[in-house]
Amino acid sequence: MTSTTIPSRNKMRIAQQFSRAANTYNSAADVQLDIAFDALTYLPSHYKNGLDIGCGTGRISQRLSNRCDRLVAMDLAFGMLQYAQQNEVVADPSICWLQGDADSLPLADDSVDMLFSSMVLQWADNQQKVMAEINRVMSSGATAILAIMCDGSFKQLNDSWLNIDSERHVNNFATAQSWCDAAKQQGLQVNMYEKQYVTWHQGIKPLLASIKSIGANVVLTSQNSTATNSTFSRSQSGFNRKKLQHLETYYQQQYAKNMQLPLTYQVCFLHCSK
């Protein structure tokens, strides 16, 4: 009898959650769109073969397809790909929709001269493995633009939970420097930029819903810890109305401005060339 590895289980959970969120993603993912638009500004040229890692609902893929002759739009979540194809305003023959994993890209060596990924790679289990794959599929002279959530993201939420209980409710995000180092160690030339984005919410329920509605409420399991199924799932120790009230009270006392609760996204932009 074979057992599923922790990384494999995490990937299945990620794919399931994002597939479930396909119908609500576009209406909820405003900050993700802002980040992707900022990432697009680093792609001034026209390219021959492009790859969009973590294309989601495809709204950025359609913009990327205008910047290259042929685009592979890839996502781990099949539900996202289905939504993207069904909701194309005009079917674009230059886009190939493909289910795939950033840890093992289903593309040939040296096959793309433009690679784009926004708000996806923070889910990767192994930075070196992902960067090795990115380097492998990039042709000589290729450009990769990667926008990645990093350490400092969801800080207010994490700090507030730590005041409530000892469980892990928020993922540990890698540092921007560790992503930059991983890319360099795989032989890529890298320029790194960081930017902070803050969303504001009327209460703890809308704040948590903003995470769930885009599918980002999976707390990854590591070798040394257990995790809840989501950022605010009902765990065995009990996630109840009283605990939620305590969370909101602490959050408001520590972070509220004008009766609004902030949620921070710390993002690093890696401009990589080969």
PDB file of N, CA, C and O in Angstrom, residues 192-251:
ATOM      1  N   MET A 192      15.390  42.191  -8.447  1.00  0.00           N
ATOM      2  CA  MET A 192      14.260  41.981  -7.541  1.00  0.00           C
ATOM      3  C   MET A 192      13.705  43.312  -7.045  1.00  0.00           C
ATOM      4  O   MET A 192      14.456  44.231  -6.739  1.00  0.00           O
ATOM      5  N   TYR A 193      12.381  43.371  -6.977  1.00  0.00           N
ATOM      6  CA  TYR A 193      11.697  44.535  -6.428  1.00  0.00           C
ATOM      7  C   TYR A 193      10.653  44.024  -5.439  1.00  0.00           C
ATOM      8  O   TYR A 193      10.114  42.935  -5.616  1.00  0.00           O
ATOM      9  N   GLU A 194      10.363  44.800  -4.417  1.00  0.00           N
ATOM     10  CA  GLU A 194       9.313  44.439  -3.471  1.00  0.00           C
ATOM     11  C   GLU A 194       8.270  45.544  -3.386  1.00  0.00           C
ATOM     12  O   GLU A 194       8.592  46.728  -3.499  1.00  0.00           O
ATOM     13  N   LYS A 195       7.031  45.139  -3.181  1.00  0.00           N
ATOM     14  CA  LYS A 195       5.958  46.119  -3.018  1.00  0.00           C
ATOM     15  C   LYS A 195       4.905  45.557  -2.075  1.00  0.00           C
ATOM     16  O   LYS A 195       4.620  44.354  -2.094  1.00  0.00           O
ATOM     17  N   GLN A 196       4.360  46.427  -1.259  1.00  0.00           N
ATOM     18  CA  GLN A 196       3.336  46.021  -0.299  1.00  0.00           C
ATOM     19  C   GLN A 196       1.965  46.514  -0.776  1.00  0.00           C
ATOM     20  O   GLN A 196       1.814  47.652  -1.206  1.00  0.00           O
ATOM     21  N   TYR A 197       0.997  45.622  -0.712  1.00  0.00           N
ATOM     22  CA  TYR A 197      -0.386  45.941  -1.060  1.00  0.00           C
ATOM     23  C   TYR A 197      -1.254  45.686   0.175  1.00  0.00           C
ATOM     24  O   TYR A 197      -1.037  44.699   0.895  1.00  0.00           O
ATOM     25  N   VAL A 198      -2.219  46.542   0.423  1.00  0.00           N
ATOM     26  CA  VAL A 198      -3.087  46.378   1.594  1.00  0.00           C
ATOM     27  C   VAL A 198      -4.541  46.460   1.153  1.00  0.00           C
ATOM     28  O   VAL A 198      -4.942  47.409   0.460  1.00  0.00           O
ATOM     29  N   THR A 199      -5.317  45.454   1.541  1.00  0.00           N
ATOM     30  CA  THR A 199      -6.764  45.490   1.318  1.00  0.00           C
ATOM     31  C   THR A 199      -7.438  45.818   2.652  1.00  0.00           C
ATOM     32  O   THR A 199      -6.903  45.517   3.717  1.00  0.00           O
ATOM     33  N   TRP A 200      -8.632  46.428   2.580  1.00  0.00           N
ATOM     34  CA  TRP A 200      -9.350  46.853   3.783  1.00  0.00           C
ATOM     35  C   TRP A 200     -10.723  46.210   3.825  1.00  0.00           C
ATOM     36  O   TRP A 200     -11.394  46.095   2.802  1.00  0.00           O
ATOM     37  N   HIS A 201     -11.124  45.792   5.037  1.00  0.00           N
ATOM     38  CA  HIS A 201     -12.343  44.999   5.181  1.00  0.00           C
ATOM     39  C   HIS A 201     -13.161  45.492   6.372  1.00  0.00           C
ATOM     40  O   HIS A 201     -12.608  45.949   7.370  1.00  0.00           O
ATOM     41  N   GLN A 202     -14.485  45.348   6.274  1.00  0.00           N
ATOM     42  CA  GLN A 202     -15.387  45.870   7.288  1.00  0.00           C
ATOM     43  C   GLN A 202     -15.447  45.015   8.545  1.00  0.00           C
ATOM     44  O   GLN A 202     -15.977  45.452   9.565  1.00  0.00           O
ATOM     45  N   GLY A 203     -14.919  43.827   8.500  1.00  0.00           N
ATOM     46  CA  GLY A 203     -14.928  42.952   9.661  1.00  0.00           C
ATOM     47  C   GLY A 203     -14.125  41.710   9.377  1.00  0.00           C
ATOM     48  O   GLY A 203     -13.615  41.509   8.264  1.00  0.00           O
ATOM     49  N   ILE A 204     -14.016  40.848  10.374  1.00  0.00           N
ATOM     50  CA  ILE A 204     -13.186  39.650  10.216  1.00  0.00           C
ATOM     51  C   ILE A 204     -13.812  38.663   9.240  1.00  0.00           C
ATOM     52  O   ILE A 204     -13.103  37.992   8.478  1.00  0.00           O
ATOM     53  N   LYS A 205     -15.144  38.579   9.203  1.00  0.00           N
ATOM     54  CA  LYS A 205     -15.785  37.639   8.271  1.00  0.00           C
ATOM     55  C   LYS A 205     -15.541  38.034   6.818  1.00  0.00           C
ATOM     56  O   LYS A 205     -15.163  37.181   6.005  1.00  0.00           O
ATOM     57  N   PRO A 206     -15.754  39.308   6.441  1.00  0.00           N
ATOM     58  CA  PRO A 206     -15.420  39.693   5.057  1.00  0.00           C
ATOM     59  C   PRO A 206     -13.936  39.519   4.740  1.00  0.00           C
ATOM     60  O   PRO A 206     -13.586  39.164   3.610  1.00  0.00           O
ATOM     61  N   LEU A 207     -13.083  39.749   5.734  1.00  0.00           N
ATOM     62  CA  LEU A 207     -11.648  39.579   5.505  1.00  0.00           C
ATOM     63  C   LEU A 207     -11.317  38.120   5.198  1.00  0.00           C
ATOM     64  O   LEU A 207     -10.621  37.821   4.218  1.00  0.00           O
ATOM     65  N   LEU A 208     -11.840  37.204   6.018  1.00  0.00           N
ATOM     66  CA  LEU A 208     -11.586  35.786   5.787  1.00  0.00           C
ATOM     67  C   LEU A 208     -12.239  35.322   4.483  1.00  0.00           C
ATOM     68  O   LEU A 208     -11.685  34.503   3.755  1.00  0.00           O
ATOM     69  N   ALA A 209     -13.415  35.878   4.189  1.00  0.00           N
ATOM     70  CA  ALA A 209     -14.107  35.508   2.952  1.00  0.00           C
ATOM     71  C   ALA A 209     -13.313  35.950   1.725  1.00  0.00           C
ATOM     72  O   ALA A 209     -13.350  35.292   0.683  1.00  0.00           O
ATOM     73  N   SER A 210     -12.580  37.061   1.844  1.00  0.00           N
ATOM     74  CA  SER A 210     -11.784  37.538   0.708  1.00  0.00           C
ATOM     75  C   SER A 210     -10.677  36.550   0.361  1.00  0.00           C
ATOM     76  O   SER A 210     -10.247  36.468  -0.789  1.00  0.00           O
ATOM     77  N   ILE A 211     -10.227  35.798   1.347  1.00  0.00           N
ATOM     78  CA  ILE A 211      -9.206  34.769   1.118  1.00  0.00           C
ATOM     79  C   ILE A 211      -9.847  33.501   0.560  1.00  0.00           C
ATOM     80  O   ILE A 211      -9.379  32.921  -0.419  1.00  0.00           O
ATOM     81  N   LYS A 212     -10.969  33.107   1.157  1.00  0.00           N
ATOM     82  CA  LYS A 212     -11.636  31.875   0.728  1.00  0.00           C
ATOM     83  C   LYS A 212     -12.177  31.980  -0.690  1.00  0.00           C
ATOM     84  O   LYS A 212     -12.088  31.027  -1.473  1.00  0.00           O
ATOM     85  N   SER A 213     -12.718  33.136  -1.055  1.00  0.00           N
ATOM     86  CA  SER A 213     -13.387  33.270  -2.343  1.00  0.00           C
ATOM     87  C   SER A 213     -12.426  33.219  -3.522  1.00  0.00           C
ATOM     88  O   SER A 213     -12.853  33.050  -4.668  1.00  0.00           O
ATOM     89  N   ILE A 214     -11.118  33.352  -3.268  1.00  0.00           N
ATOM     90  CA  ILE A 214     -10.143  33.188  -4.355  1.00  0.00           C
ATOM     91  C   ILE A 214      -9.435  31.832  -4.272  1.00  0.00           C
ATOM     92  O   ILE A 214      -8.549  31.542  -5.071  1.00  0.00           O
ATOM     93  N   GLY A 215      -9.808  31.021  -3.265  1.00  0.00           N
ATOM     94  CA  GLY A 215      -9.221  29.685  -3.147  1.00  0.00           C
ATOM     95  C   GLY A 215      -7.941  29.633  -2.360  1.00  0.00           C
ATOM     96  O   GLY A 215      -7.314  28.571  -2.254  1.00  0.00           O
ATOM     97  N   ALA A 216      -7.543  30.762  -1.759  1.00  0.00           N
ATOM     98  CA  ALA A 216      -6.238  30.830  -1.096  1.00  0.00           C
ATOM     99  C   ALA A 216      -6.298  30.490   0.382  1.00  0.00           C
ATOM    100  O   ALA A 216      -5.427  30.889   1.159  1.00  0.00           O
ATOM    101  N   ASN A 217      -7.317  29.744   0.794  1.00  0.00           N
ATOM    102  CA  ASN A 217      -7.495  29.443   2.207  1.00  0.00           C
ATOM    103  C   ASN A 217      -6.958  28.076   2.608  1.00  0.00           C
ATOM    104  O   ASN A 217      -7.358  27.498   3.599  1.00  0.00           O
ATOM    105  N   VAL A 218      -6.019  27.553   1.828  1.00  0.00           N
ATOM    106  CA  VAL A 218      -5.374  26.292   2.186  1.00  0.00           C
ATOM    107  C   VAL A 218      -4.145  26.590   3.041  1.00  0.00           C
ATOM    108  O   VAL A 218      -3.276  27.357   2.636  1.00  0.00           O
ATOM    109  N   VAL A 219      -4.091  25.991   4.218  1.00  0.00           N
ATOM    110  CA  VAL A 219      -2.880  26.086   5.039  1.00  0.00           C
ATOM    111  C   VAL A 219      -2.092  24.807   4.809  1.00  0.00           C
ATOM    112  O   VAL A 219      -2.558  23.708   5.075  1.00  0.00           O
ATOM    113  N   LEU A 220      -0.901  24.956   4.271  1.00  0.00           N
ATOM    114  CA  LEU A 220      -0.115  23.801   3.849  1.00  0.00           C
ATOM    115  C   LEU A 220       0.413  23.016   5.033  1.00  0.00           C
ATOM    116  O   LEU A 220       0.808  23.582   6.055  1.00  0.00           O
ATOM    117  N   THR A 221       0.437  21.706   4.867  1.00  0.00           N
ATOM    118  CA  THR A 221       0.963  20.815   5.888  1.00  0.00           C
ATOM    119  C   THR A 221       2.454  20.610   5.665  1.00  0.00           C
ATOM    120  O   THR A 221       2.891  20.383   4.540  1.00  0.00           O
ATOM    121  N   SER A 222       3.227  20.693   6.735  1.00  0.00           N
ATOM    122  CA  SER A 222       4.660  20.429   6.649  1.00  0.00           C
ATOM    123  C   SER A 222       4.976  19.138   7.385  1.00  0.00           C
ATOM    124  O   SER A 222       4.126  18.550   8.049  1.00  0.00           O
ATOM    125  N   GLN A 223       6.222  18.713   7.291  1.00  0.00           N
ATOM    126  CA  GLN A 223       6.636  17.480   7.957  1.00  0.00           C
ATOM    127  C   GLN A 223       6.513  17.588   9.472  1.00  0.00           C
ATOM    128  O   GLN A 223       6.276  16.605  10.158  1.00  0.00           O
ATOM    129  N   ASN A 224       6.672  18.798   9.998  1.00  0.00           N
ATOM    130  CA  ASN A 224       6.763  18.970  11.441  1.00  0.00           C
ATOM    131  C   ASN A 224       5.529  19.582  12.075  1.00  0.00           C
ATOM    132  O   ASN A 224       5.548  19.966  13.229  1.00  0.00           O
ATOM    133  N   SER A 225       4.460  19.708  11.306  1.00  0.00           N
ATOM    134  CA  SER A 225       3.286  20.352  11.880  1.00  0.00           C
ATOM    135  C   SER A 225       2.024  19.796  11.260  1.00  0.00           C
ATOM    136  O   SER A 225       2.030  19.187  10.211  1.00  0.00           O
ATOM    137  N   THR A 226       0.935  20.016  11.950  1.00  0.00           N
ATOM    138  CA  THR A 226      -0.378  19.733  11.395  1.00  0.00           C
ATOM    139  C   THR A 226      -1.018  21.060  11.075  1.00  0.00           C
ATOM    140  O   THR A 226      -0.657  22.096  11.607  1.00  0.00           O
ATOM    141  N   ALA A 227      -1.990  21.038  10.183  1.00  0.00           N
ATOM    142  CA  ALA A 227      -2.632  22.292   9.799  1.00  0.00           C
ATOM    143  C   ALA A 227      -4.102  22.062   9.561  1.00  0.00           C
ATOM    144  O   ALA A 227      -4.540  20.963   9.252  1.00  0.00           O
ATOM    145  N   THR A 228      -4.868  23.104   9.718  1.00  0.00           N
ATOM    146  CA  THR A 228      -6.277  23.032   9.390  1.00  0.00           C
ATOM    147  C   THR A 228      -6.431  22.982   7.879  1.00  0.00           C
ATOM    148  O   THR A 228      -5.526  23.329   7.143  1.00  0.00           O
ATOM    149  N   ASN A 229      -7.588  22.550   7.421  1.00  0.00           N
ATOM    150  CA  ASN A 229      -7.823  22.448   5.993  1.00  0.00           C
ATOM    151  C   ASN A 229      -7.853  23.809   5.325  1.00  0.00           C
ATOM    152  O   ASN A 229      -7.655  23.924   4.136  1.00  0.00           O
ATOM    153  N   SER A 230      -8.169  24.831   6.077  1.00  0.00           N
ATOM    154  CA  SER A 230      -8.241  26.164   5.486  1.00  0.00           C
ATOM    155  C   SER A 230      -7.891  27.200   6.522  1.00  0.00           C
ATOM    156  O   SER A 230      -7.695  26.900   7.693  1.00  0.00           O
ATOM    157  N   THR A 231      -7.823  28.435   6.091  1.00  0.00           N
ATOM    158  CA  THR A 231      -7.461  29.516   6.983  1.00  0.00           C
ATOM    159  C   THR A 231      -8.450  29.648   8.135  1.00  0.00           C
ATOM    160  O   THR A 231      -8.110  30.105   9.199  1.00  0.00           O
ATOM    161  N   PHE A 232      -9.671  29.243   7.926  1.00  0.00           N
ATOM    162  CA  PHE A 232     -10.643  29.371   9.010  1.00  0.00           C
ATOM    163  C   PHE A 232     -11.594  28.178   9.048  1.00  0.00           C
ATOM    164  O   PHE A 232     -12.774  28.307   9.271  1.00  0.00           O
ATOM    165  N   SER A 233     -11.034  26.984   8.842  1.00  0.00           N
ATOM    166  CA  SER A 233     -11.861  25.776   8.914  1.00  0.00           C
ATOM    167  C   SER A 233     -12.147  25.430  10.369  1.00  0.00           C
ATOM    168  O   SER A 233     -11.482  25.889  11.286  1.00  0.00           O
ATOM    169  N   ARG A 234     -13.137  24.596  10.564  1.00  0.00           N
ATOM    170  CA  ARG A 234     -13.444  24.152  11.914  1.00  0.00           C
ATOM    171  C   ARG A 234     -12.525  22.988  12.262  1.00  0.00           C
ATOM    172  O   ARG A 234     -12.719  21.871  11.841  1.00  0.00           O
ATOM    173  N   SER A 235     -11.529  23.252  13.062  1.00  0.00           N
ATOM    174  CA  SER A 235     -10.561  22.231  13.422  1.00  0.00           C
ATOM    175  C   SER A 235     -11.067  21.448  14.627  1.00  0.00           C
ATOM    176  O   SER A 235     -12.058  21.798  15.255  1.00  0.00           O
ATOM    177  N   GLN A 236     -10.356  20.386  14.973  1.00  0.00           N
ATOM    178  CA  GLN A 236     -10.782  19.533  16.065  1.00  0.00           C
ATOM    179  C   GLN A 236     -10.794  20.274  17.395  1.00  0.00           C
ATOM    180  O   GLN A 236     -11.571  19.975  18.282  1.00  0.00           O
ATOM    181  N   SER A 237      -9.914  21.251  17.537  1.00  0.00           N
ATOM    182  CA  SER A 237      -9.876  22.002  18.785  1.00  0.00           C
ATOM    183  C   SER A 237     -11.021  23.004  18.880  1.00  0.00           C
ATOM    184  O   SER A 237     -11.219  23.634  19.911  1.00  0.00           O
ATOM    185  N   GLY A 238     -11.741  23.156  17.782  1.00  0.00           N
ATOM    186  CA  GLY A 238     -12.946  23.960  17.829  1.00  0.00           C
ATOM    187  C   GLY A 238     -12.776  25.373  17.308  1.00  0.00           C
ATOM    188  O   GLY A 238     -12.137  26.197  17.931  1.00  0.00           O
ATOM    189  N   PHE A 239     -13.327  25.614  16.134  1.00  0.00           N
ATOM    190  CA  PHE A 239     -13.384  26.978  15.601  1.00  0.00           C
ATOM    191  C   PHE A 239     -14.828  27.403  15.734  1.00  0.00           C
ATOM    192  O   PHE A 239     -15.690  26.923  15.026  1.00  0.00           O
ATOM    193  N   ASN A 240     -15.109  28.295  16.687  1.00  0.00           N
ATOM    194  CA  ASN A 240     -16.492  28.649  16.955  1.00  0.00           C
ATOM    195  C   ASN A 240     -16.694  30.157  16.947  1.00  0.00           C
ATOM    196  O   ASN A 240     -15.760  30.922  16.742  1.00  0.00           O
ATOM    197  N   ARG A 241     -17.935  30.545  17.152  1.00  0.00           N
ATOM    198  CA  ARG A 241     -18.283  31.962  17.098  1.00  0.00           C
ATOM    199  C   ARG A 241     -17.521  32.768  18.144  1.00  0.00           C
ATOM    200  O   ARG A 241     -17.107  33.901  17.893  1.00  0.00           O
ATOM    201  N   LYS A 242     -17.319  32.177  19.316  1.00  0.00           N
ATOM    202  CA  LYS A 242     -16.599  32.868  20.391  1.00  0.00           C
ATOM    203  C   LYS A 242     -15.148  33.131  19.986  1.00  0.00           C
ATOM    204  O   LYS A 242     -14.608  34.228  20.203  1.00  0.00           O
ATOM    205  N   LYS A 243     -14.517  32.133  19.392  1.00  0.00           N
ATOM    206  CA  LYS A 243     -13.121  32.297  18.957  1.00  0.00           C
ATOM    207  C   LYS A 243     -13.023  33.340  17.845  1.00  0.00           C
ATOM    208  O   LYS A 243     -12.092  34.153  17.814  1.00  0.00           O
ATOM    209  N   LEU A 244     -13.994  33.319  16.947  1.00  0.00           N
ATOM    210  CA  LEU A 244     -14.012  34.305  15.870  1.00  0.00           C
ATOM    211  C   LEU A 244     -14.176  35.719  16.435  1.00  0.00           C
ATOM    212  O   LEU A 244     -13.538  36.668  15.965  1.00  0.00           O
ATOM    213  N   GLN A 245     -15.009  35.851  17.458  1.00  0.00           N
ATOM    214  CA  GLN A 245     -15.200  37.161  18.090  1.00  0.00           C
ATOM    215  C   GLN A 245     -13.922  37.645  18.760  1.00  0.00           C
ATOM    216  O   GLN A 245     -13.559  38.820  18.680  1.00  0.00           O
ATOM    217  N   HIS A 246     -13.222  36.718  19.416  1.00  0.00           N
ATOM    218  CA  HIS A 246     -11.939  37.064  20.037  1.00  0.00           C
ATOM    219  C   HIS A 246     -10.936  37.522  18.984  1.00  0.00           C
ATOM    220  O   HIS A 246     -10.191  38.487  19.191  1.00  0.00           O
ATOM    221  N   LEU A 247     -10.928  36.809  17.861  1.00  0.00           N
ATOM    222  CA  LEU A 247     -10.019  37.167  16.770  1.00  0.00           C
ATOM    223  C   LEU A 247     -10.324  38.571  16.259  1.00  0.00           C
ATOM    224  O   LEU A 247      -9.418  39.392  16.078  1.00  0.00           O
ATOM    225  N   GLU A 248     -11.607  38.854  16.047  1.00  0.00           N
ATOM    226  CA  GLU A 248     -11.988  40.165  15.527  1.00  0.00           C
ATOM    227  C   GLU A 248     -11.672  41.277  16.528  1.00  0.00           C
ATOM    228  O   GLU A 248     -11.175  42.343  16.146  1.00  0.00           O
ATOM    229  N   THR A 249     -11.931  41.026  17.804  1.00  0.00           N
ATOM    230  CA  THR A 249     -11.657  42.034  18.831  1.00  0.00           C
ATOM    231  C   THR A 249     -10.180  42.385  18.877  1.00  0.00           C
ATOM    232  O   THR A 249      -9.809  43.567  18.891  1.00  0.00           O
ATOM    233  N   TYR A 250      -9.341  41.370  18.889  1.00  0.00           N
ATOM    234  CA  TYR A 250      -7.898  41.620  18.928  1.00  0.00           C
ATOM    235  C   TYR A 250      -7.433  42.327  17.658  1.00  0.00           C
ATOM    236  O   TYR A 250      -6.647  43.283  17.706  1.00  0.00           O
ATOM    237  N   TYR A 251      -7.915  41.865  16.522  1.00  0.00           N
ATOM    238  CA  TYR A 251      -7.544  42.455  15.225  1.00  0.00           C
ATOM    239  C   TYR A 251      -7.903  43.949  15.206  1.00  0.00           C
ATOM    240  O   TYR A 251      -7.115  44.801  14.791  1.00  0.00           O
TER     241      TYR A 251
END
